[in-house]
Amino acid sequence: MTGLSRGRALPSLSPVPERSADMTSRPDQPPPLLIRTGEVRVPGGRSILGALDLELSEQRIAIIGRNGSGKSTFIRLMAGLIAAESGSVSISGKDMYKNRRAALNAIGILFQNPDHQILFPTVAEELGFGLTQQGLSRSEARAKVDRLLLDEARSHWAEAPVSTLSGGQKQYLCLLSLLLMAPQTLLLDEPFSGLDLPTGLRLKRRLAALPLRIITIGHDPRDLTDQDRVLWFEAGALRMDGPPREVLAAYSAEMTRLGEVDADTHLAG
């Protein structure tokens, strides 16, 4: 299939190419994420993300682009947290925005700042919340929480106030709460940017071992060479979609060009 963007065109950049044969999915992967959407607009009518026609089936997918390019909006659209003005994001025929139970079972999202994600005062309560949202009783959820913490050698975390955790521990807590819910796809909105190097490396190792589809927002092309597919967003439009070698080379060249000119004089809005 072709990843096409019908958003605002940028003439200086190449159009979205045909996906090459090495981007095909394997039979053991979860069902693809189908994105057939119109524009996403903010109150007042301004478009912040162009229309999209995508099928995401690869195991490791990266989203790259400058600040304000539409990456976080795209992540929230995939998770069913926001809706486009038309169309849908679906997995196995289930609309992620309209069917919240299906979205909770299919997709987990890890935000950049864990304090924007954590809702409850203790670790056990935070871990159990998603399970009760999926339909488990409180006792069933607590049993799963206790088992997970035991497996993770963190049983002593159970009654700890979340406020006593470090930033890295909070991010790990958010990841564990998502893994308990067993999503098919995990969306990562720059989860390493606020972590120190050792903590970030530990979290990356944990994520790399997961048998889930993982879609990650990134900035540095050097961190994305091991991905199966890369989507490059620019000014709310999908500018390129393909293998890392091709997309990252084009992105790096464009960022180098912009770095040589005064590229930050415009105002958003």
PDB file of C-alpha atoms in Angstrom, residues 98-263:
ATOM      1  CA  LYS A  98     -15.649   5.442  19.093  1.00  0.00           C
ATOM      2  CA  ASN A  99     -14.902   2.125  20.823  1.00  0.00           C
ATOM      3  CA  ARG A 100     -12.862   3.027  23.912  1.00  0.00           C
ATOM      4  CA  ARG A 101     -12.903  -0.521  25.328  1.00  0.00           C
ATOM      5  CA  ALA A 102     -11.409  -1.818  22.083  1.00  0.00           C
ATOM      6  CA  ALA A 103      -8.826   0.985  22.137  1.00  0.00           C
ATOM      7  CA  LEU A 104      -7.780   0.148  25.706  1.00  0.00           C
ATOM      8  CA  ASN A 105      -7.280  -3.489  24.713  1.00  0.00           C
ATOM      9  CA  ALA A 106      -5.423  -2.732  21.484  1.00  0.00           C
ATOM     10  CA  ILE A 107      -3.270   0.345  22.127  1.00  0.00           C
ATOM     11  CA  GLY A 108      -1.203   1.695  25.000  1.00  0.00           C
ATOM     12  CA  ILE A 109       0.423   5.126  25.006  1.00  0.00           C
ATOM     13  CA  LEU A 110       3.445   6.194  27.059  1.00  0.00           C
ATOM     14  CA  PHE A 111       3.787   9.956  27.332  1.00  0.00           C
ATOM     15  CA  GLN A 112       6.945  12.021  27.648  1.00  0.00           C
ATOM     16  CA  ASN A 113       6.052  13.230  31.147  1.00  0.00           C
ATOM     17  CA  PRO A 114       4.784  10.475  33.501  1.00  0.00           C
ATOM     18  CA  ASP A 115       3.149  13.074  35.746  1.00  0.00           C
ATOM     19  CA  HIS A 116       0.714  13.721  32.901  1.00  0.00           C
ATOM     20  CA  GLN A 117      -0.258  10.042  32.924  1.00  0.00           C
ATOM     21  CA  ILE A 118      -0.328   8.988  36.587  1.00  0.00           C
ATOM     22  CA  LEU A 119      -3.720   9.375  38.303  1.00  0.00           C
ATOM     23  CA  PHE A 120      -3.554   7.566  41.643  1.00  0.00           C
ATOM     24  CA  PRO A 121      -1.607   8.112  44.877  1.00  0.00           C
ATOM     25  CA  THR A 122      -0.069   4.636  45.279  1.00  0.00           C
ATOM     26  CA  VAL A 123       1.730   2.300  42.915  1.00  0.00           C
ATOM     27  CA  ALA A 124      -0.763  -0.552  43.316  1.00  0.00           C
ATOM     28  CA  GLU A 125      -3.734   1.714  42.642  1.00  0.00           C
ATOM     29  CA  GLU A 126      -2.083   3.137  39.530  1.00  0.00           C
ATOM     30  CA  LEU A 127      -1.229  -0.303  38.178  1.00  0.00           C
ATOM     31  CA  GLY A 128      -4.704  -1.676  38.824  1.00  0.00           C
ATOM     32  CA  PHE A 129      -6.709   1.153  37.266  1.00  0.00           C
ATOM     33  CA  GLY A 130      -6.292   0.093  33.638  1.00  0.00           C
ATOM     34  CA  LEU A 131      -7.268  -3.493  34.476  1.00  0.00           C
ATOM     35  CA  THR A 132     -10.528  -2.396  36.093  1.00  0.00           C
ATOM     36  CA  GLN A 133     -11.207  -0.238  33.021  1.00  0.00           C
ATOM     37  CA  GLN A 134     -10.883  -3.430  30.986  1.00  0.00           C
ATOM     38  CA  GLY A 135     -13.557  -5.115  33.107  1.00  0.00           C
ATOM     39  CA  LEU A 136     -11.644  -6.940  35.861  1.00  0.00           C
ATOM     40  CA  SER A 137     -12.865  -6.779  39.444  1.00  0.00           C
ATOM     41  CA  ARG A 138     -10.722  -4.953  41.980  1.00  0.00           C
ATOM     42  CA  SER A 139      -9.609  -8.228  43.551  1.00  0.00           C
ATOM     43  CA  GLU A 140      -8.690  -9.719  40.164  1.00  0.00           C
ATOM     44  CA  ALA A 141      -6.780  -6.563  39.251  1.00  0.00           C
ATOM     45  CA  ARG A 142      -4.919  -6.525  42.559  1.00  0.00           C
ATOM     46  CA  ALA A 143      -3.878 -10.169  42.112  1.00  0.00           C
ATOM     47  CA  LYS A 144      -2.396  -9.337  38.722  1.00  0.00           C
ATOM     48  CA  VAL A 145      -0.650  -6.274  40.142  1.00  0.00           C
ATOM     49  CA  ASP A 146       0.907  -8.259  42.992  1.00  0.00           C
ATOM     50  CA  ARG A 147       2.073 -10.963  40.603  1.00  0.00           C
ATOM     51  CA  LEU A 148       3.653  -8.420  38.256  1.00  0.00           C
ATOM     52  CA  LEU A 149       5.469  -6.587  41.034  1.00  0.00           C
ATOM     53  CA  LEU A 150       6.787  -9.907  42.343  1.00  0.00           C
ATOM     54  CA  ASP A 151       8.047 -10.861  38.867  1.00  0.00           C
ATOM     55  CA  GLU A 152       9.684  -7.435  38.557  1.00  0.00           C
ATOM     56  CA  ALA A 153      11.340  -7.725  42.012  1.00  0.00           C
ATOM     57  CA  ARG A 154       9.364  -4.653  43.085  1.00  0.00           C
ATOM     58  CA  SER A 155       6.832  -6.029  45.569  1.00  0.00           C
ATOM     59  CA  HIS A 156       7.925  -3.343  48.024  1.00  0.00           C
ATOM     60  CA  TRP A 157       6.587  -0.716  45.603  1.00  0.00           C
ATOM     61  CA  ALA A 158       2.938  -1.755  46.040  1.00  0.00           C
ATOM     62  CA  GLU A 159       1.849   0.652  48.775  1.00  0.00           C
ATOM     63  CA  ALA A 160       4.497   3.278  48.085  1.00  0.00           C
ATOM     64  CA  PRO A 161       3.222   6.788  47.328  1.00  0.00           C
ATOM     65  CA  VAL A 162       3.859   7.583  43.682  1.00  0.00           C
ATOM     66  CA  SER A 163       5.246  10.929  44.808  1.00  0.00           C
ATOM     67  CA  THR A 164       8.261   9.148  46.341  1.00  0.00           C
ATOM     68  CA  LEU A 165       9.344   7.649  42.998  1.00  0.00           C
ATOM     69  CA  SER A 166      12.055   9.211  40.854  1.00  0.00           C
ATOM     70  CA  GLY A 167      11.298  10.370  37.331  1.00  0.00           C
ATOM     71  CA  GLY A 168      12.696   7.160  35.871  1.00  0.00           C
ATOM     72  CA  GLN A 169      10.743   5.021  38.326  1.00  0.00           C
ATOM     73  CA  LYS A 170       7.537   6.867  37.447  1.00  0.00           C
ATOM     74  CA  GLN A 171       8.152   6.246  33.762  1.00  0.00           C
ATOM     75  CA  TYR A 172       8.758   2.563  34.492  1.00  0.00           C
ATOM     76  CA  LEU A 173       5.529   2.477  36.520  1.00  0.00           C
ATOM     77  CA  CYS A 174       3.623   3.874  33.541  1.00  0.00           C
ATOM     78  CA  LEU A 175       5.162   1.226  31.297  1.00  0.00           C
ATOM     79  CA  LEU A 176       4.226  -1.567  33.721  1.00  0.00           C
ATOM     80  CA  SER A 177       0.644  -0.312  33.920  1.00  0.00           C
ATOM     81  CA  LEU A 178       0.418  -0.510  30.138  1.00  0.00           C
ATOM     82  CA  LEU A 179       1.989  -3.961  29.940  1.00  0.00           C
ATOM     83  CA  LEU A 180      -0.536  -5.281  32.460  1.00  0.00           C
ATOM     84  CA  MET A 181      -3.255  -4.318  29.999  1.00  0.00           C
ATOM     85  CA  ALA A 182      -1.526  -6.384  27.263  1.00  0.00           C
ATOM     86  CA  PRO A 183      -1.989  -4.022  24.293  1.00  0.00           C
ATOM     87  CA  GLN A 184      -1.144  -5.135  20.771  1.00  0.00           C
ATOM     88  CA  THR A 185       0.534  -1.822  19.941  1.00  0.00           C
ATOM     89  CA  LEU A 186       2.510   0.523  22.174  1.00  0.00           C
ATOM     90  CA  LEU A 187       2.828   4.218  21.288  1.00  0.00           C
ATOM     91  CA  LEU A 188       5.799   6.096  22.766  1.00  0.00           C
ATOM     92  CA  ASP A 189       5.659   9.902  22.814  1.00  0.00           C
ATOM     93  CA  GLU A 190       9.354  10.714  23.416  1.00  0.00           C
ATOM     94  CA  PRO A 191       9.459   8.754  26.703  1.00  0.00           C
ATOM     95  CA  PHE A 192      13.244   9.031  27.151  1.00  0.00           C
ATOM     96  CA  SER A 193      13.720  12.793  26.842  1.00  0.00           C
ATOM     97  CA  GLY A 194      13.404  13.528  30.563  1.00  0.00           C
ATOM     98  CA  LEU A 195      15.509  10.602  31.786  1.00  0.00           C
ATOM     99  CA  ASP A 196      19.184  10.393  32.633  1.00  0.00           C
ATOM    100  CA  LEU A 197      21.320   8.175  30.406  1.00  0.00           C
ATOM    101  CA  PRO A 198      21.431   4.985  32.574  1.00  0.00           C
ATOM    102  CA  THR A 199      17.675   5.098  33.240  1.00  0.00           C
ATOM    103  CA  GLY A 200      16.929   5.701  29.569  1.00  0.00           C
ATOM    104  CA  LEU A 201      19.119   2.785  28.522  1.00  0.00           C
ATOM    105  CA  ARG A 202      17.389   0.431  30.972  1.00  0.00           C
ATOM    106  CA  LEU A 203      13.965   1.458  29.716  1.00  0.00           C
ATOM    107  CA  LYS A 204      15.073   1.038  26.093  1.00  0.00           C
ATOM    108  CA  ARG A 205      16.317  -2.500  26.810  1.00  0.00           C
ATOM    109  CA  ARG A 206      12.992  -3.381  28.422  1.00  0.00           C
ATOM    110  CA  LEU A 207      11.070  -2.045  25.443  1.00  0.00           C
ATOM    111  CA  ALA A 208      13.324  -3.752  22.887  1.00  0.00           C
ATOM    112  CA  ALA A 209      12.518  -7.151  24.388  1.00  0.00           C
ATOM    113  CA  LEU A 210       8.743  -6.717  24.134  1.00  0.00           C
ATOM    114  CA  PRO A 211       6.873  -8.771  21.480  1.00  0.00           C
ATOM    115  CA  LEU A 212       4.576  -5.819  20.739  1.00  0.00           C
ATOM    116  CA  ARG A 213       4.326  -3.427  17.843  1.00  0.00           C
ATOM    117  CA  ILE A 214       6.059  -0.278  19.066  1.00  0.00           C
ATOM    118  CA  ILE A 215       5.612   3.109  17.397  1.00  0.00           C
ATOM    119  CA  THR A 216       8.049   5.705  18.717  1.00  0.00           C
ATOM    120  CA  ILE A 217       8.388   9.465  18.297  1.00  0.00           C
ATOM    121  CA  GLY A 218      12.039  10.420  17.931  1.00  0.00           C
ATOM    122  CA  HIS A 219      14.223  13.400  17.044  1.00  0.00           C
ATOM    123  CA  ASP A 220      17.705  11.962  16.511  1.00  0.00           C
ATOM    124  CA  PRO A 221      18.083   9.856  13.333  1.00  0.00           C
ATOM    125  CA  ARG A 222      20.997   8.011  14.937  1.00  0.00           C
ATOM    126  CA  ASP A 223      18.585   6.397  17.396  1.00  0.00           C
ATOM    127  CA  LEU A 224      16.192   5.158  14.719  1.00  0.00           C
ATOM    128  CA  THR A 225      18.323   3.097  12.332  1.00  0.00           C
ATOM    129  CA  ASP A 226      17.029  -0.199  13.758  1.00  0.00           C
ATOM    130  CA  GLN A 227      13.385   0.573  12.920  1.00  0.00           C
ATOM    131  CA  ASP A 228      11.428  -1.271  10.220  1.00  0.00           C
ATOM    132  CA  ARG A 229       9.754   1.884   8.915  1.00  0.00           C
ATOM    133  CA  VAL A 230      10.000   5.640   9.446  1.00  0.00           C
ATOM    134  CA  LEU A 231       7.311   8.302   8.967  1.00  0.00           C
ATOM    135  CA  TRP A 232       8.534  11.885   8.567  1.00  0.00           C
ATOM    136  CA  PHE A 233       6.055  14.652   9.396  1.00  0.00           C
ATOM    137  CA  GLU A 234       6.568  18.280   8.419  1.00  0.00           C
ATOM    138  CA  ALA A 235       4.148  21.168   9.034  1.00  0.00           C
ATOM    139  CA  GLY A 236       1.263  18.810   9.831  1.00  0.00           C
ATOM    140  CA  ALA A 237       1.732  16.666   6.728  1.00  0.00           C
ATOM    141  CA  LEU A 238       3.333  13.288   6.072  1.00  0.00           C
ATOM    142  CA  ARG A 239       6.341  14.121   3.893  1.00  0.00           C
ATOM    143  CA  MET A 240       8.046  10.735   3.574  1.00  0.00           C
ATOM    144  CA  ASP A 241       7.284   7.138   4.489  1.00  0.00           C
ATOM    145  CA  GLY A 242       9.720   4.300   3.963  1.00  0.00           C
ATOM    146  CA  PRO A 243      12.739   2.319   5.169  1.00  0.00           C
ATOM    147  CA  PRO A 244      15.009   4.041   7.717  1.00  0.00           C
ATOM    148  CA  ARG A 245      17.988   4.283   5.371  1.00  0.00           C
ATOM    149  CA  GLU A 246      16.059   6.365   2.843  1.00  0.00           C
ATOM    150  CA  VAL A 247      13.871   8.467   5.126  1.00  0.00           C
ATOM    151  CA  LEU A 248      16.539   9.289   7.707  1.00  0.00           C
ATOM    152  CA  ALA A 249      19.021  10.316   5.040  1.00  0.00           C
ATOM    153  CA  ALA A 250      16.496  12.701   3.484  1.00  0.00           C
ATOM    154  CA  TYR A 251      15.438  14.041   6.879  1.00  0.00           C
ATOM    155  CA  SER A 252      19.044  14.610   7.990  1.00  0.00           C
ATOM    156  CA  ALA A 253      19.842  16.454   4.775  1.00  0.00           C
ATOM    157  CA  GLU A 254      16.819  18.730   5.185  1.00  0.00           C
ATOM    158  CA  MET A 255      17.595  19.427   8.845  1.00  0.00           C
ATOM    159  CA  THR A 256      21.179  20.305   7.890  1.00  0.00           C
ATOM    160  CA  ARG A 257      19.865  22.706   5.228  1.00  0.00           C
ATOM    161  CA  LEU A 258      17.503  24.352   7.699  1.00  0.00           C
ATOM    162  CA  GLY A 259      20.294  24.630  10.241  1.00  0.00           C
ATOM    163  CA  GLU A 260      22.248  26.770   7.779  1.00  0.00           C
ATOM    164  CA  VAL A 261      19.450  29.313   7.379  1.00  0.00           C
ATOM    165  CA  ASP A 262      17.276  31.332   9.752  1.00  0.00           C
ATOM    166  CA  ALA A 263      14.465  28.772   9.894  1.00  0.00           C
TER     167      ALA A 263
END
